[in-house]
Amino acid sequence: MAEFSWASRSPLEDVLVVGAYGARDVEPGISLTEVRNFDLIQMMARRGKWAEMASTAKDRFGVAAPDVPKAVSASDVTLIWSGPDQFLVLSKGGKHAMDILSQAFSQSASLSDQSHARALISVSGTKARAMLAKLSSLDLHPASFPIGAAAATSIDHTSVNLWRGNDRPDGQAVFNLLVFATFAESLWHTMLDAAAEYGVDIRLSEELG
Amino acid sequence: MRIVCPFCGERELGEFTYLGDAKPLRPAAGGSEDEVFDYVYLRDNIAGETSEHWYHGGGCRAWLKIARNTLTHEISSVEPAAGVGQAAK
Ligand SMILES: [Zn+2]
């Protein structure tokens, strides 16, 4: 029998080049970071079971499940609203992985493991909003899109989950973006095109922000 | 045109897909051929206020029921479509 090795790899592995991109001799206005190796579970309440699911989520994660477009974080997990009666669970290290959550929520929710089905890209820097304004029709001004704001939206005709994480230590806003794996490469190129004029600092990370 | 999704807020038209008339109700099981023909094929071509189904596929993926004026494109209401169009009991 043939032996197979199913090594998981990032959908951006062939295109992401760590380092400087675009305009040179300027302080990079954009920092683009791909975060790799995370656990991501799509949770959807079964019909009429949102309250039960939310209650289980509160016990399990220690934060209230988002029922409006927001991302809420505890020390080891982020819950990202993705639609009515549904949210994504983003974490690392297996503590909130599929096998564990599917037990905990077996009575109230349907779960789908998206850990290797999405790419996670984080956008920051002094020109982050200017760059995203070329791609998104959402108003990302701090007054409209504060820390913890989330949206299920489309960028370049591609569905994404976008949310604002905690600011970087230097005070710059951070916009996190989950995109379907098969669209990640296309979106990555679009983002590089939009960011190039500001100078880009491309990085890889294993840490959730 | 923009649509205010009851879940997501105001979004551009490109995130939505038009399905069609929200008025027809599926005939009860055993409905006559005429009723089914009417349900599947016959639509009014309204100049004025219509009731329509739209899909927020570029956002929260909810189905919506929208009241829209075909003369002005003014949208007077947007609500979740869950349960709308179900067969008569
Ligand atoms: Zn929506």
CSV table of C-alpha atoms and ligand atoms in Angstrom, one decimal:
chain,number,residue,atom,x,y,z
A,1,MET,CA,0.0,0.0,0.0
A,2,ALA,CA,1.2,3.5,-0.8
A,3,GLU,CA,2.4,5.5,2.1
A,4,PHE,CA,1.1,9.1,2.2
A,5,SER,CA,2.4,11.9,4.3
A,6,TRP,CA,-0.1,14.7,4.8
A,7,ALA,CA,2.1,17.6,5.8
A,8,SER,CA,0.0,20.7,6.4
A,9,ARG,CA,1.5,23.8,4.8
A,10,SER,CA,0.3,27.4,4.5
A,11,PRO,CA,-1.5,28.4,1.4
A,12,LEU,CA,0.9,31.3,1.3
A,13,GLU,CA,4.0,29.2,1.5
A,14,ASP,CA,4.9,29.7,-2.2
A,15,VAL,CA,4.3,33.4,-2.4
A,16,LEU,CA,5.2,34.9,1.0
A,17,VAL,CA,8.7,36.3,1.1
A,18,VAL,CA,9.8,37.7,4.4
A,19,GLY,CA,11.4,41.1,4.3
A,20,ALA,CA,10.9,44.4,2.5
A,21,TYR,CA,8.6,44.9,-0.4
A,22,GLY,CA,7.5,47.9,-2.5
A,23,ALA,CA,8.7,51.4,-1.9
A,24,ARG,CA,12.3,51.6,-0.6
A,25,ASP,CA,14.2,54.2,1.4
A,26,VAL,CA,11.1,54.9,3.5
A,27,GLU,CA,10.0,53.7,6.8
A,28,PRO,CA,7.5,50.9,5.9
A,29,GLY,CA,4.0,52.2,6.2
A,30,ILE,CA,2.5,48.7,6.2
A,31,SER,CA,3.4,45.6,8.1
A,32,LEU,CA,1.9,42.4,6.7
A,33,THR,CA,2.2,39.3,8.9
A,34,GLU,CA,0.9,35.8,8.2
A,35,VAL,CA,0.1,33.9,11.3
A,36,ARG,CA,0.6,30.1,10.9
A,37,ASN,CA,-0.4,27.1,12.9
A,38,PHE,CA,-3.6,28.0,14.7
A,39,ASP,CA,-6.8,26.1,15.6
A,40,LEU,CA,-9.9,27.5,14.0
A,41,ILE,CA,-13.4,26.1,14.6
A,42,GLN,CA,-16.6,27.4,13.0
A,43,MET,CA,-19.5,27.1,15.5
A,44,MET,CA,-23.1,27.3,14.5
A,45,ALA,CA,-26.0,27.0,16.9
A,46,ARG,CA,-28.5,24.4,16.0
A,47,ARG,CA,-32.0,25.8,15.5
A,48,GLY,CA,-33.3,27.4,18.7
A,49,LYS,CA,-30.2,26.5,20.6
A,50,TRP,CA,-28.3,29.8,20.6
A,51,ALA,CA,-28.9,30.5,24.3
A,52,GLU,CA,-27.7,27.0,25.3
A,53,MET,CA,-24.6,27.3,23.0
A,54,ALA,CA,-23.8,30.8,24.4
A,55,SER,CA,-24.1,29.5,27.9
A,56,THR,CA,-21.7,26.6,27.2
A,57,ALA,CA,-19.4,29.0,25.5
A,58,LYS,CA,-19.3,31.3,28.5
A,59,ASP,CA,-18.4,28.4,30.8
A,60,ARG,CA,-15.8,27.1,28.4
A,61,PHE,CA,-14.1,30.3,27.3
A,62,GLY,CA,-14.8,32.6,30.1
A,63,VAL,CA,-16.2,35.4,27.8
A,64,ALA,CA,-19.6,36.0,26.4
A,65,ALA,CA,-20.1,34.6,22.9
A,66,PRO,CA,-20.5,37.5,20.4
A,67,ASP,CA,-24.0,37.9,19.1
A,68,VAL,CA,-23.2,41.1,17.2
A,69,PRO,CA,-20.3,41.8,14.9
A,70,LYS,CA,-17.5,41.8,17.4
A,71,ALA,CA,-14.4,39.7,18.4
A,72,VAL,CA,-14.0,39.0,22.1
A,73,SER,CA,-10.8,37.6,23.6
A,74,ALA,CA,-9.8,35.7,26.7
A,75,SER,CA,-6.2,34.9,27.5
A,76,ASP,CA,-6.1,31.8,25.2
A,77,VAL,CA,-8.8,32.3,22.7
A,78,THR,CA,-10.6,34.8,20.4
A,79,LEU,CA,-14.3,34.4,19.5
A,80,ILE,CA,-15.1,36.1,16.2
A,81,TRP,CA,-18.7,36.8,15.2
A,82,SER,CA,-19.3,35.4,11.7
A,83,GLY,CA,-23.1,35.6,11.3
A,84,PRO,CA,-26.4,35.2,13.1
A,85,ASP,CA,-26.0,32.4,15.8
A,86,GLN,CA,-22.5,31.6,14.7
A,87,PHE,CA,-18.9,32.5,15.5
A,88,LEU,CA,-15.3,31.3,14.9
A,89,VAL,CA,-13.1,30.1,17.7
A,90,LEU,CA,-9.4,31.0,17.1
A,91,SER,CA,-6.8,29.5,19.4
A,92,LYS,CA,-3.4,27.8,19.5
A,93,GLY,CA,-2.0,24.6,20.9
A,94,GLY,CA,-5.0,22.3,20.8
A,95,LYS,CA,-6.7,23.4,24.0
A,96,HIS,CA,-9.8,24.5,22.0
A,97,ALA,CA,-9.4,22.1,19.1
A,98,MET,CA,-12.1,20.3,17.2
A,99,ASP,CA,-12.1,17.0,19.2
A,100,ILE,CA,-12.5,18.8,22.5
A,101,LEU,CA,-15.1,21.4,21.4
A,102,SER,CA,-17.2,18.9,19.6
A,103,GLN,CA,-17.7,17.1,22.9
A,104,ALA,CA,-18.5,20.3,24.9
A,105,PHE,CA,-21.0,21.6,22.3
A,106,SER,CA,-22.5,18.3,21.2
A,107,GLN,CA,-26.0,19.3,22.4
A,108,SER,CA,-26.2,22.8,21.0
A,109,ALA,CA,-24.0,23.5,18.0
A,110,SER,CA,-22.7,22.2,14.8
A,111,LEU,CA,-18.9,22.5,14.4
A,112,SER,CA,-16.6,22.5,11.4
A,113,ASP,CA,-12.8,22.5,11.7
A,114,GLN,CA,-11.3,25.3,9.6
A,115,SER,CA,-7.8,25.1,11.0
A,116,HIS,CA,-6.2,24.4,7.7
A,117,ALA,CA,-8.9,25.9,5.5
A,118,ARG,CA,-8.1,29.5,6.2
A,119,ALA,CA,-5.1,31.8,6.1
A,120,LEU,CA,-4.7,34.4,8.8
A,121,ILE,CA,-3.1,37.7,7.8
A,122,SER,CA,-2.6,40.7,10.0
A,123,VAL,CA,-2.3,44.2,8.7
A,124,SER,CA,-0.8,47.1,10.7
A,125,GLY,CA,1.3,50.2,10.3
A,126,THR,CA,0.8,53.9,9.8
A,127,LYS,CA,-0.8,53.4,6.4
A,128,ALA,CA,-2.9,50.3,7.2
A,129,ARG,CA,-6.2,52.2,6.9
A,130,ALA,CA,-5.1,53.9,3.6
A,131,MET,CA,-4.2,50.5,2.2
A,132,LEU,CA,-7.4,48.8,3.3
A,133,ALA,CA,-9.5,51.6,2.0
A,134,LYS,CA,-8.4,50.5,-1.5
A,135,LEU,CA,-9.7,47.0,-0.9
A,136,SER,CA,-12.7,47.3,1.5
A,137,SER,CA,-15.9,49.3,1.4
A,138,LEU,CA,-16.1,49.3,5.2
A,139,ASP,CA,-15.4,52.4,7.3
A,140,LEU,CA,-12.4,51.5,9.4
A,141,HIS,CA,-12.0,54.8,11.1
A,142,PRO,CA,-11.5,54.3,14.8
A,143,ALA,CA,-14.9,55.9,15.6
A,144,SER,CA,-16.6,53.3,13.4
A,145,PHE,CA,-14.3,50.3,13.8
A,146,PRO,CA,-12.9,50.3,17.3
A,147,ILE,CA,-10.8,47.5,18.9
A,148,GLY,CA,-12.9,44.4,18.9
A,149,ALA,CA,-15.1,45.4,16.0
A,150,ALA,CA,-15.6,42.5,13.5
A,151,ALA,CA,-17.2,42.1,10.1
A,152,ALA,CA,-18.0,39.3,7.7
A,153,THR,CA,-17.4,41.1,4.4
A,154,SER,CA,-15.9,40.8,1.0
A,155,ILE,CA,-12.5,42.1,-0.3
A,156,ASP,CA,-11.7,41.7,-3.9
A,157,HIS,CA,-14.8,39.6,-4.4
A,158,THR,CA,-13.5,37.2,-1.7
A,159,SER,CA,-15.3,36.5,1.6
A,160,VAL,CA,-13.2,37.4,4.6
A,161,ASN,CA,-13.6,37.7,8.3
A,162,LEU,CA,-12.1,41.0,9.4
A,163,TRP,CA,-11.6,42.2,12.9
A,164,ARG,CA,-9.6,44.7,14.8
A,165,GLY,CA,-7.3,43.2,17.4
A,166,ASN,CA,-5.5,45.0,20.2
A,167,ASP,CA,-3.2,47.8,19.1
A,168,ARG,CA,0.5,47.2,18.7
A,169,PRO,CA,2.8,48.4,21.5
A,170,ASP,CA,3.6,51.4,19.3
A,171,GLY,CA,-0.1,52.3,19.2
A,172,GLN,CA,-0.8,51.3,15.7
A,173,ALA,CA,-4.1,49.5,15.0
A,174,VAL,CA,-4.1,45.9,13.9
A,175,PHE,CA,-6.5,44.5,11.4
A,176,ASN,CA,-6.8,40.7,11.3
A,177,LEU,CA,-8.2,38.9,8.3
A,178,LEU,CA,-9.2,35.3,7.8
A,179,VAL,CA,-9.5,34.2,4.1
A,180,PHE,CA,-10.3,30.9,2.5
A,181,ALA,CA,-7.1,28.9,1.8
A,182,THR,CA,-7.7,28.7,-1.9
A,183,PHE,CA,-8.3,32.4,-2.2
A,184,ALA,CA,-5.3,33.4,0.0
A,185,GLU,CA,-2.7,33.6,-2.6
A,186,SER,CA,-4.9,35.8,-4.8
A,187,LEU,CA,-5.8,38.1,-1.9
A,188,TRP,CA,-2.1,38.2,-0.8
A,189,HIS,CA,-1.1,39.6,-4.2
A,190,THR,CA,-3.9,42.1,-4.1
A,191,MET,CA,-2.8,43.2,-0.7
A,192,LEU,CA,0.8,43.6,-1.8
A,193,ASP,CA,-0.3,45.7,-4.8
A,194,ALA,CA,-2.3,47.9,-2.5
A,195,ALA,CA,0.5,48.2,0.0
A,196,ALA,CA,3.5,48.6,-2.2
A,197,GLU,CA,3.5,52.4,-2.5
A,198,TYR,CA,3.8,52.7,1.3
A,199,GLY,CA,6.6,50.2,1.7
A,200,VAL,CA,5.9,46.9,3.2
A,201,ASP,CA,7.5,44.9,6.0
A,202,ILE,CA,6.5,41.2,5.5
A,203,ARG,CA,6.7,38.8,8.4
A,204,LEU,CA,5.7,35.4,9.6
A,205,SER,CA,4.5,34.6,13.0
A,206,GLU,CA,3.4,31.6,15.1
A,207,GLU,CA,1.8,33.9,17.7
A,208,LEU,CA,-1.8,35.0,17.7
A,209,GLY,CA,-1.8,38.8,18.3
B,1,MET,CA,-27.5,51.1,-3.8
B,2,ARG,CA,-26.7,50.1,-0.2
B,3,ILE,CA,-28.6,47.6,1.9
B,4,VAL,CA,-28.6,47.7,5.7
B,5,CYS,CA,-28.2,44.1,6.7
B,6,PRO,CA,-30.0,43.6,10.1
B,7,PHE,CA,-26.9,41.6,11.2
B,8,CYS,CA,-24.0,43.4,9.6
B,9,GLY,CA,-25.1,47.0,9.1
B,10,GLU,CA,-24.9,49.0,5.9
B,11,ARG,CA,-23.1,47.3,3.1
B,12,GLU,CA,-22.6,47.9,-0.6
B,13,LEU,CA,-24.8,46.1,-3.2
B,14,GLY,CA,-21.9,43.9,-4.4
B,15,GLU,CA,-22.0,41.8,-1.2
B,16,PHE,CA,-25.6,40.8,-1.9
B,17,THR,CA,-27.3,38.6,-4.5
B,18,TYR,CA,-30.9,39.1,-5.6
B,19,LEU,CA,-33.1,36.0,-5.6
B,20,GLY,CA,-36.5,37.4,-6.5
B,21,ASP,CA,-40.1,37.9,-5.4
B,22,ALA,CA,-40.6,37.1,-1.7
B,23,LYS,CA,-44.4,36.9,-2.0
B,24,PRO,CA,-45.1,33.4,-3.5
B,25,LEU,CA,-45.8,30.8,-0.8
B,26,ARG,CA,-45.1,27.2,-1.6
B,27,PRO,CA,-48.4,25.4,-2.0
B,28,ALA,CA,-49.3,22.8,0.6
B,29,ALA,CA,-48.5,19.2,-0.2
B,30,GLY,CA,-51.0,18.0,-2.7
B,31,GLY,CA,-51.6,21.4,-4.1
B,32,SER,CA,-53.2,21.6,-7.6
B,33,GLU,CA,-51.1,21.8,-10.8
B,34,ASP,CA,-52.3,25.4,-11.3
B,35,GLU,CA,-51.2,26.4,-7.8
B,36,VAL,CA,-47.7,24.9,-8.4
B,37,PHE,CA,-47.4,26.5,-11.8
B,38,ASP,CA,-48.4,29.8,-10.3
B,39,TYR,CA,-45.8,29.4,-7.5
B,40,VAL,CA,-43.0,28.4,-9.8
B,41,TYR,CA,-43.5,30.6,-12.8
B,42,LEU,CA,-45.9,33.5,-12.4
B,43,ARG,CA,-44.6,36.8,-11.2
B,44,ASP,CA,-46.0,40.3,-11.1
B,45,ASN,CA,-43.9,43.0,-12.8
B,46,ILE,CA,-44.4,45.7,-10.2
B,47,ALA,CA,-43.8,49.4,-10.6
B,48,GLY,CA,-43.6,50.5,-7.0
B,49,GLU,CA,-43.2,48.7,-3.7
B,50,THR,CA,-42.1,45.1,-3.9
B,51,SER,CA,-41.1,42.4,-1.5
B,52,GLU,CA,-37.9,40.6,-2.4
B,53,HIS,CA,-35.4,38.0,-1.2
B,54,TRP,CA,-31.8,38.9,-1.1
B,55,TYR,CA,-28.8,36.9,0.1
B,56,HIS,CA,-25.9,38.5,2.0
B,57,GLY,CA,-23.4,36.0,0.5
B,58,GLY,CA,-20.5,38.4,0.7
B,59,GLY,CA,-21.1,39.0,4.4
B,60,CYS,CA,-23.0,37.0,7.1
B,61,ARG,CA,-24.7,34.6,4.6
B,62,ALA,CA,-28.1,35.4,5.9
B,63,TRP,CA,-31.2,35.5,3.6
B,64,LEU,CA,-33.1,38.7,3.9
B,65,LYS,CA,-36.6,39.9,3.0
B,66,ILE,CA,-36.5,43.4,1.6
B,67,ALA,CA,-39.2,45.9,0.8
B,68,ARG,CA,-38.0,48.0,-2.2
B,69,ASN,CA,-39.6,50.5,-4.5
B,70,THR,CA,-38.7,49.6,-8.1
B,71,LEU,CA,-39.3,53.2,-9.2
B,72,THR,CA,-37.0,54.8,-6.7
B,73,HIS,CA,-34.8,51.9,-5.4
B,74,GLU,CA,-35.8,53.2,-1.9
B,75,ILE,CA,-35.6,50.4,0.6
B,76,SER,CA,-38.2,50.7,3.3
B,77,SER,CA,-37.5,47.5,5.4
B,78,VAL,CA,-35.0,44.7,5.7
B,79,GLU,CA,-35.6,41.7,7.9
B,80,PRO,CA,-34.3,38.2,8.3
B,81,ALA,CA,-36.0,35.9,5.9
B,82,ALA,CA,-35.9,32.8,8.0
B,83,GLY,CA,-39.2,31.0,7.8
B,84,VAL,CA,-40.5,33.2,5.0
B,85,GLY,CA,-42.0,31.3,2.1
B,86,GLN,CA,-42.6,28.1,4.0
B,87,ALA,CA,-45.5,25.9,2.8
B,88,ALA,CA,-48.9,26.8,4.1
B,89,LYS,CA,-49.9,24.6,7.1
C,1,ZN,ZN,-25.2,40.4,6.7
